mmCIF file of C-alpha atoms in Angstrom:
data_model
loop_
_atom_site.group_PDB
_atom_site.id
_atom_site.type_symbol
_atom_site.label_atom_id
_atom_site.label_comp_id
_atom_site.label_asym_id
_atom_site.label_seq_id
_atom_site.Cartn_x
_atom_site.Cartn_y
_atom_site.Cartn_z
ATOM 1 C CA ALA A 1 -6.180 16.087 5.551
ATOM 2 C CA GLN A 2 -2.837 14.409 5.164
ATOM 3 C CA THR A 3 -1.165 14.381 1.778
ATOM 4 C CA VAL A 4 1.945 12.701 0.434
ATOM 5 C CA THR A 5 3.830 14.049 -2.564
ATOM 6 C CA GLN A 6 6.437 12.281 -4.654
ATOM 7 C CA SER A 7 7.690 14.768 -7.210
ATOM 8 C CA GLN A 8 9.844 12.386 -9.257
ATOM 9 C CA PRO A 9 7.666 10.194 -11.501
ATOM 10 C CA GLU A 10 10.672 8.356 -12.942
ATOM 11 C CA MET A 11 14.331 7.993 -12.126
ATOM 12 C CA SER A 12 17.197 5.894 -13.340
ATOM 13 C CA VAL A 13 20.527 4.972 -11.812
ATOM 14 C CA GLN A 14 23.533 2.982 -12.882
ATOM 15 C CA GLU A 15 24.146 -0.306 -11.149
ATOM 16 C CA ALA A 16 26.304 0.123 -8.024
ATOM 17 C CA GLU A 17 25.561 3.857 -7.832
ATOM 18 C CA THR A 18 23.519 5.693 -5.212
ATOM 19 C CA VAL A 19 20.110 7.223 -5.797
ATOM 20 C CA THR A 20 17.792 9.301 -3.613
ATOM 21 C CA LEU A 21 14.016 9.335 -3.956
ATOM 22 C CA SER A 22 12.102 12.289 -2.561
ATOM 23 C CA CYS A 23 8.917 12.403 -0.538
ATOM 24 C CA THR A 24 7.208 15.268 1.230
ATOM 25 C CA TYR A 25 4.073 15.132 3.297
ATOM 26 C CA ASP A 26 1.652 17.432 5.009
ATOM 27 C CA THR A 27 0.061 16.799 8.373
ATOM 28 C CA SER A 28 -0.891 18.527 11.577
ATOM 29 C CA GLU A 29 -0.333 15.362 13.585
ATOM 30 C CA SER A 30 2.675 15.034 15.848
ATOM 31 C CA ASN A 31 2.711 11.257 16.129
ATOM 32 C CA TYR A 32 2.835 9.286 12.901
ATOM 33 C CA TYR A 33 4.770 6.773 10.849
ATOM 34 C CA LEU A 34 6.351 6.958 7.424
ATOM 35 C CA PHE A 35 7.135 4.084 5.109
ATOM 36 C CA TRP A 36 8.752 3.267 1.823
ATOM 37 C CA TYR A 37 7.239 0.360 -0.079
ATOM 38 C CA LYS A 38 8.653 -1.249 -3.212
ATOM 39 C CA GLN A 39 6.396 -2.688 -5.924
ATOM 40 C CA PRO A 40 8.380 -4.688 -8.507
ATOM 41 C CA PRO A 41 6.763 -5.198 -11.912
ATOM 42 C CA SER A 42 3.806 -7.593 -11.598
ATOM 43 C CA ARG A 43 4.718 -8.424 -8.038
ATOM 44 C CA GLN A 44 3.356 -7.480 -4.660
ATOM 45 C CA MET A 45 4.333 -4.520 -2.548
ATOM 46 C CA ILE A 46 7.110 -5.100 -0.080
ATOM 47 C CA LEU A 47 8.033 -2.953 2.897
ATOM 48 C CA VAL A 48 11.458 -1.397 2.433
ATOM 49 C CA ILE A 49 11.814 0.734 5.530
ATOM 50 C CA ARG A 50 9.763 2.513 8.196
ATOM 51 C CA GLN A 51 10.332 5.541 10.386
ATOM 52 C CA GLU A 52 8.555 6.564 13.577
ATOM 53 C CA ALA A 53 8.096 10.333 13.773
ATOM 54 C CA TYR A 54 9.090 10.456 17.434
ATOM 55 C CA LYS A 55 12.507 8.984 16.648
ATOM 56 C CA GLN A 56 15.157 11.468 15.655
ATOM 57 C CA GLN A 57 17.521 8.813 14.359
ATOM 58 C CA ASN A 58 17.118 8.001 10.689
ATOM 59 C CA ALA A 59 16.134 4.409 9.935
ATOM 60 C CA THR A 60 18.471 2.157 7.972
ATOM 61 C CA GLU A 61 18.003 -1.305 6.480
ATOM 62 C CA ASN A 62 21.129 -2.619 4.806
ATOM 63 C CA ARG A 63 21.539 -0.593 1.566
ATOM 64 C CA PHE A 64 18.428 1.475 2.271
ATOM 65 C CA SER A 65 18.381 4.525 4.501
ATOM 66 C CA VAL A 66 16.140 7.518 4.997
ATOM 67 C CA ASN A 67 16.678 11.187 5.618
ATOM 68 C CA PHE A 68 13.807 12.209 7.860
ATOM 69 C CA GLN A 69 13.426 15.952 8.328
ATOM 70 C CA LYS A 70 10.393 16.384 10.562
ATOM 71 C CA ALA A 71 10.284 20.171 10.535
ATOM 72 C CA ALA A 72 10.518 20.247 6.750
ATOM 73 C CA LYS A 73 8.098 17.287 6.463
ATOM 74 C CA SER A 74 10.500 15.508 4.197
ATOM 75 C CA PHE A 75 11.249 11.781 4.036
ATOM 76 C CA SER A 76 13.696 10.769 1.330
ATOM 77 C CA LEU A 77 14.969 7.261 0.578
ATOM 78 C CA LYS A 78 18.583 6.629 -0.306
ATOM 79 C CA ILE A 79 19.523 3.407 -2.048
ATOM 80 C CA SER A 80 23.227 2.669 -1.994
ATOM 81 C CA ASP A 81 25.043 0.228 -4.281
ATOM 82 C CA SER A 82 21.963 -0.041 -6.512
ATOM 83 C CA GLN A 83 21.201 -3.491 -7.881
ATOM 84 C CA LEU A 84 19.167 -4.599 -10.886
ATOM 85 C CA GLY A 85 16.649 -6.118 -8.482
ATOM 86 C CA ASP A 86 15.933 -2.646 -7.102
ATOM 87 C CA THR A 87 14.066 -1.811 -10.309
ATOM 88 C CA ALA A 88 10.504 -1.146 -9.148
ATOM 89 C CA MET A 89 7.889 1.450 -8.284
ATOM 90 C CA TYR A 90 8.616 3.006 -4.922
ATOM 91 C CA PHE A 91 5.789 4.409 -2.850
ATOM 92 C CA CYS A 92 6.084 6.686 0.122
ATOM 93 C CA ALA A 93 3.298 6.205 2.672
ATOM 94 C CA PHE A 94 2.060 8.067 5.737
ATOM 95 C CA LEU A 95 0.190 6.556 8.659
ATOM 96 C CA SER A 96 -1.470 8.214 11.617
ATOM 97 C CA GLY A 97 -4.291 7.369 13.947
ATOM 98 C CA THR A 98 -6.766 5.329 11.958
ATOM 99 C CA TYR A 99 -4.223 2.948 10.499
ATOM 100 C CA LYS A 100 -5.040 3.651 6.893
ATOM 101 C CA TYR A 101 -2.074 4.433 4.718
ATOM 102 C CA ILE A 102 -1.922 7.574 2.605
ATOM 103 C CA PHE A 103 0.287 6.849 -0.386
ATOM 104 C CA GLY A 104 2.119 9.090 -2.781
ATOM 105 C CA THR A 105 1.853 8.599 -6.540
ATOM 106 C CA GLY A 106 5.091 6.661 -6.697
ATOM 107 C CA THR A 107 8.495 6.930 -8.335
ATOM 108 C CA ARG A 108 9.439 4.444 -11.020
ATOM 109 C CA LEU A 109 13.095 3.526 -10.529
ATOM 110 C CA LYS A 110 15.088 1.781 -13.193
ATOM 111 C CA VAL A 111 18.523 0.420 -12.425
ATOM 112 C CA LEU A 112 20.701 0.275 -15.520
ATOM 113 C CA ALA A 113 23.329 -2.391 -16.121
ATOM 114 C CA ASP B 1 4.940 -19.142 2.193
ATOM 115 C CA THR B 2 2.181 -17.857 4.511
ATOM 116 C CA GLY B 3 1.886 -14.327 3.162
ATOM 117 C CA VAL B 4 -1.292 -12.542 2.127
ATOM 118 C CA SER B 5 -2.988 -14.276 -0.794
ATOM 119 C CA GLN B 6 -5.651 -12.993 -3.156
ATOM 120 C CA ASP B 7 -7.880 -14.761 -5.625
ATOM 121 C CA PRO B 8 -8.324 -14.383 -8.522
ATOM 122 C CA ARG B 9 -5.209 -12.588 -9.687
ATOM 123 C CA HIS B 10 -6.940 -11.322 -12.811
ATOM 124 C CA LYS B 11 -10.588 -10.797 -13.674
ATOM 125 C CA ILE B 12 -12.128 -9.589 -16.918
ATOM 126 C CA THR B 13 -15.829 -8.862 -16.832
ATOM 127 C CA LYS B 14 -18.461 -7.037 -18.796
ATOM 128 C CA ARG B 15 -20.020 -3.846 -17.584
ATOM 129 C CA GLY B 16 -23.021 -4.536 -15.377
ATOM 130 C CA GLN B 17 -21.795 -7.879 -14.076
ATOM 131 C CA ASN B 18 -21.049 -8.622 -10.425
ATOM 132 C CA VAL B 19 -17.594 -9.711 -9.302
ATOM 133 C CA THR B 20 -16.229 -11.011 -6.009
ATOM 134 C CA PHE B 21 -12.646 -11.083 -4.834
ATOM 135 C CA ARG B 22 -11.174 -13.003 -1.950
ATOM 136 C CA CYS B 23 -8.320 -12.168 0.395
ATOM 137 C CA ASP B 24 -6.649 -14.512 2.856
ATOM 138 C CA PRO B 25 -4.535 -12.556 5.350
ATOM 139 C CA ILE B 26 -1.536 -13.811 7.270
ATOM 140 C CA SER B 27 -3.032 -16.204 9.803
ATOM 141 C CA GLU B 28 -2.319 -14.370 13.059
ATOM 142 C CA HIS B 29 -3.219 -10.925 11.701
ATOM 143 C CA ASN B 30 -6.398 -9.434 13.127
ATOM 144 C CA ARG B 31 -6.598 -6.408 10.868
ATOM 145 C CA LEU B 32 -7.395 -6.613 7.181
ATOM 146 C CA TYR B 33 -7.430 -3.736 4.697
ATOM 147 C CA TRP B 34 -8.624 -3.210 1.138
ATOM 148 C CA TYR B 35 -7.058 -0.654 -1.195
ATOM 149 C CA ARG B 36 -7.627 0.238 -4.829
ATOM 150 C CA GLN B 37 -4.801 1.200 -7.169
ATOM 151 C CA THR B 38 -5.405 2.734 -10.565
ATOM 152 C CA LEU B 39 -2.763 3.124 -13.257
ATOM 153 C CA GLY B 40 -0.118 5.656 -12.354
ATOM 154 C CA GLN B 41 -1.439 6.199 -8.848
ATOM 155 C CA GLY B 42 -0.645 4.994 -5.382
ATOM 156 C CA PRO B 43 -3.076 2.706 -3.575
ATOM 157 C CA GLU B 44 -6.145 4.368 -2.056
ATOM 158 C CA PHE B 45 -7.782 3.108 1.101
ATOM 159 C CA LEU B 46 -11.213 1.498 0.757
ATOM 160 C CA THR B 47 -12.027 -0.203 4.054
ATOM 161 C CA TYR B 48 -10.631 -2.178 6.959
ATOM 162 C CA PHE B 49 -11.660 -4.848 9.445
ATOM 163 C CA GLN B 50 -10.644 -5.603 12.999
ATOM 164 C CA ASN B 51 -11.473 -9.301 13.207
ATOM 165 C CA GLU B 52 -14.983 -9.529 11.722
ATOM 166 C CA ALA B 53 -15.952 -5.909 12.412
ATOM 167 C CA GLN B 54 -15.748 -3.428 9.558
ATOM 168 C CA LEU B 55 -14.458 -0.308 11.312
ATOM 169 C CA GLU B 56 -13.996 2.219 8.552
ATOM 170 C CA LYS B 57 -15.156 2.738 4.997
ATOM 171 C CA SER B 58 -13.841 5.277 2.526
ATOM 172 C CA ARG B 59 -16.148 7.528 0.561
ATOM 173 C CA LEU B 60 -14.644 5.763 -2.471
ATOM 174 C CA LEU B 61 -16.642 2.696 -1.454
ATOM 175 C CA SER B 62 -19.938 3.384 -3.170
ATOM 176 C CA ASP B 63 -23.087 1.409 -2.422
ATOM 177 C CA ARG B 64 -22.163 -0.965 -5.247
ATOM 178 C CA PHE B 65 -19.225 -2.170 -3.165
ATOM 179 C CA SER B 66 -19.535 -4.432 -0.167
ATOM 180 C CA ALA B 67 -16.882 -6.126 1.914
ATOM 181 C CA GLU B 68 -17.208 -8.848 4.488
ATOM 182 C CA ARG B 69 -15.024 -10.789 6.838
ATOM 183 C CA PRO B 70 -17.524 -13.226 8.319
ATOM 184 C CA LYS B 71 -15.351 -15.230 10.685
ATOM 185 C CA GLY B 72 -12.520 -12.824 11.130
ATOM 186 C CA SER B 73 -10.303 -14.770 8.767
ATOM 187 C CA PHE B 74 -10.631 -14.326 4.998
ATOM 188 C CA SER B 75 -12.432 -11.383 3.460
ATOM 189 C CA THR B 76 -14.443 -10.846 0.298
ATOM 190 C CA LEU B 77 -14.935 -7.686 -1.712
ATOM 191 C CA GLU B 78 -17.937 -7.653 -4.029
ATOM 192 C CA ILE B 79 -18.645 -5.106 -6.726
ATOM 193 C CA GLN B 80 -22.158 -5.097 -8.097
ATOM 194 C CA ARG B 81 -23.126 -3.717 -11.508
ATOM 195 C CA THR B 82 -19.529 -3.082 -12.481
ATOM 196 C CA GLU B 83 -18.611 0.046 -14.394
ATOM 197 C CA GLN B 84 -15.578 0.746 -16.571
ATOM 198 C CA GLY B 85 -14.313 3.105 -13.877
ATOM 199 C CA ASP B 86 -14.006 0.149 -11.518
ATOM 200 C CA SER B 87 -11.086 -1.171 -13.559
ATOM 201 C CA ALA B 88 -8.135 -1.170 -11.187
ATOM 202 C CA MET B 89 -5.878 -3.316 -9.048
ATOM 203 C CA TYR B 90 -7.554 -4.272 -5.765
ATOM 204 C CA LEU B 91 -5.028 -4.826 -3.013
ATOM 205 C CA CYS B 92 -5.509 -6.542 0.291
ATOM 206 C CA ALA B 93 -3.223 -6.073 3.279
ATOM 207 C CA SER B 94 -3.111 -7.316 6.852
ATOM 208 C CA SER B 95 -1.428 -6.391 10.106
ATOM 209 C CA GLN B 96 -1.138 -7.840 13.584
ATOM 210 C CA ASP B 97 -2.037 -6.274 16.902
ATOM 211 C CA SER B 98 1.553 -6.223 18.111
ATOM 212 C CA ASN B 99 2.661 -4.322 15.013
ATOM 213 C CA LEU B 100 -0.410 -2.521 13.715
ATOM 214 C CA GLU B 101 1.567 0.078 11.854
ATOM 215 C CA THR B 102 3.133 -2.297 9.342
ATOM 216 C CA GLN B 103 0.819 -3.700 6.711
ATOM 217 C CA TYR B 104 1.701 -6.684 4.548
ATOM 218 C CA PHE B 105 0.261 -6.652 1.075
ATOM 219 C CA GLY B 106 -1.044 -9.386 -1.161
ATOM 220 C CA PRO B 107 -0.350 -9.605 -4.900
ATOM 221 C CA GLY B 108 -3.628 -7.926 -5.809
ATOM 222 C CA THR B 109 -6.524 -8.704 -8.112
ATOM 223 C CA ARG B 110 -6.431 -6.849 -11.399
ATOM 224 C CA LEU B 111 -9.951 -6.088 -12.640
ATOM 225 C CA LEU B 112 -10.757 -5.063 -16.189
ATOM 226 C CA VAL B 113 -14.318 -4.041 -16.944
ATOM 227 C CA LEU B 114 -15.158 -4.034 -20.652
#
């Protein structure tokens, strides 16, 4: 069975600094997708970034980028120039085959002014 | 805004009562998913629909839970004889055939069973 592990329950970062959130996963599949979702307080989950496993190039979306290490089964999220609006729970998610997401337990990120 | 909507946003009920939640997906999305999220955890998959067909159900979905999507549009999730352990956020998501991998989430229904 696939599992997703986020080992950092909470993190904080100063505004304008860079922070990296960790995610590791376990699977025997070769074709899959990985996602980072953001869940602001009392608001709905929003897709931050996605990565296809068959692509070697790391995905980027503006200030958000990933470091995808397929052999190590690692998928970290880097947030550059952190903003107060980045304060949220961040969930790493894995998807393969049946189209049901497997989520990690989340990392609570607080951006400090 | 034509995102995923859920109703109600909050529900407080007494143990043993039945509750029903509604989800309206993004209009052109054929797939609809239900997840449950308890405090301090990530969402866990419950079930999903392709149009009106329910294609997969998690073992988390006991016989007290039933989900429907009668016309392939909105969906309902009913919990019968609620228990305190049912207290959670119930999330709905949808995706479209041309981009099945990306799911768009609604705001959730927070259930508290007293």
